[in-house]
C-alpha positions in Angstrom: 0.0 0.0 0.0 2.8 2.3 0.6 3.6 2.3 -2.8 0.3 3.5 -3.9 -0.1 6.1 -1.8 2.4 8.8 -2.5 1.4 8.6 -6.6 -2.4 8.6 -5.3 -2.3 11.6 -3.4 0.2 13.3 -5.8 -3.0 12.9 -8.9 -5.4 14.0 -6.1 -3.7 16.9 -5.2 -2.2 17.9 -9.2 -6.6 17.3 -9.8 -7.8 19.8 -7.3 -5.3 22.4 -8.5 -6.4 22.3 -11.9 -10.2 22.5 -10.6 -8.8 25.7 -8.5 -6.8 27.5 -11.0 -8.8 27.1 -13.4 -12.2 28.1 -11.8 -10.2 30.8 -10.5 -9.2 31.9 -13.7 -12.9 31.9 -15.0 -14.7 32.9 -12.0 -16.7 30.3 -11.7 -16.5 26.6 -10.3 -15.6 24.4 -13.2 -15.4 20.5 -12.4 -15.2 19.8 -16.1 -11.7 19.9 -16.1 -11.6 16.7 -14.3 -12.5 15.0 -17.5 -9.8 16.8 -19.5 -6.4 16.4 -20.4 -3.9 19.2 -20.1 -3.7 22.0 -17.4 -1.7 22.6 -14.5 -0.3 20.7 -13.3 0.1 17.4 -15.0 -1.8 14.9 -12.7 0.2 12.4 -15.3 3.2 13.7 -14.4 2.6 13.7 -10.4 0.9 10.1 -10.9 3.9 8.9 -12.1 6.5 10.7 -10.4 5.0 10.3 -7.1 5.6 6.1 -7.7 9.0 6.7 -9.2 9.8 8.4 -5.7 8.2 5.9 -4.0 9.5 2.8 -5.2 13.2 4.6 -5.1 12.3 5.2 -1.3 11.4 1.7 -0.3 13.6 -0.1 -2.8 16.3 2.1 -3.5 17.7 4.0 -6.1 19.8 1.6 -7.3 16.8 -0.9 -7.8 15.2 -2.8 -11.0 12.3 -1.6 -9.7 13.3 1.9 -9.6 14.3 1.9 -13.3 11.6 0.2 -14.7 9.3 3.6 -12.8 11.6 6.0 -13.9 11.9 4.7 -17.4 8.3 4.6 -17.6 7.7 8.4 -15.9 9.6 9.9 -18.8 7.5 7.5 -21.4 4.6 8.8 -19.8 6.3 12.6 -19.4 7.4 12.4 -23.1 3.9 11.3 -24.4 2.1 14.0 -22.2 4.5 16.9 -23.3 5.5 16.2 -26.4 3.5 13.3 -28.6 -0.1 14.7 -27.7 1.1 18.1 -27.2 2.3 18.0 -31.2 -1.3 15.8 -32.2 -3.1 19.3 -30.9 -1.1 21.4 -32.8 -1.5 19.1 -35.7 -5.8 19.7 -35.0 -5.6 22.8 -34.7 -4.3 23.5 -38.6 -6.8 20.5 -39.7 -9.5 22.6 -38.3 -8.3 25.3 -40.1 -8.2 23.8 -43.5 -11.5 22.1 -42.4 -12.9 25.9 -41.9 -11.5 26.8 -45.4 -13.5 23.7 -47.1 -16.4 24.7 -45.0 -16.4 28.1 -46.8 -15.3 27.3 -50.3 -17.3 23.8 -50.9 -19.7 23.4 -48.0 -17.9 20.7 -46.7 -19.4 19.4 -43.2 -16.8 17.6 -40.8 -16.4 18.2 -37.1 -14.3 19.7 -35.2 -11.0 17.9 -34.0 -10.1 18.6 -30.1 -7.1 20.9 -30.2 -6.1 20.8 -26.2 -4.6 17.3 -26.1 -1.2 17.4 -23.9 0.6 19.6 -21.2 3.0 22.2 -21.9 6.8 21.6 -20.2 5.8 23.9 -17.4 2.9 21.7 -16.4 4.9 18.5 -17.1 7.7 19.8 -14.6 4.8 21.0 -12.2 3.7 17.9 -12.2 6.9 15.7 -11.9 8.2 18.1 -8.5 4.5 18.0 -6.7 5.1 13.9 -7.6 8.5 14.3 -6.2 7.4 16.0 -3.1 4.9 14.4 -2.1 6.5 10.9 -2.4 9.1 12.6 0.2 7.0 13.8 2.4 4.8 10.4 2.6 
């Protein structure tokens, strides 16, 4: 159980911040966030981080174990940051040239999502509050 609890409460926590900051920054509550990806900070990121530290704690640094996490926290990083983060970009100009087809032919398709990953900020956000809290429990 020790193991599951530092990464647990390191998502918990990275959730309610991105439920705070961003009903803060629209003035208003807005739980819909919880069913998003992206935002500060990366609950993927602290999920991931916070087992990393976790399994480094209790079976060392030095560990099969402890490779195998962190290996797999900067797969996870990598994909959050960077592989979705380039698929949103990559919407966002199909939905341009979607709008252009719209305009010139009539053309009907809907719209692709163009918020898909973190930005590095958010990633490293994430990956300290993971840190910290697999520290501190």
């Amino acid at each position: 159980m020790h193991y599951l609890l530092a990464p647990l409460v390191a998502w918990a926590i990275a959730q309610a911040a991105k439920v705070i900051l961003t009903s803060m920054r629209q003035r208003k509550l807005n739980l819909r966030v919880l069913a998003e990806t992206g935002g500060m900070p990366s609950s993927h990121a602290a999920i991931v981080m916070g087992l990393t530290t976790a399994v480094g704690k209790y079976q060392h640094v030095d560990s099969a174990a402890f490779a195998i996490a962190l290996i797999f926290s900067f797969v996870v990083m990598y994909d959050a940051a960077g592989l979705r983060r380039a698929a949103g970009r990559q919407a966002t100009v199909l939905n341009r040239l979607v709008e252009d087809l719209v305009h010139m032919r009539g053309v009907q398709e809907p719209v692709l999502r163009e918020l898909l990953g973190h930005t590095p900020v958010e990633v490293i956000v994430g990956a300290l509050l993971g840190v910290g809290v697999g520290l501190i429990l």
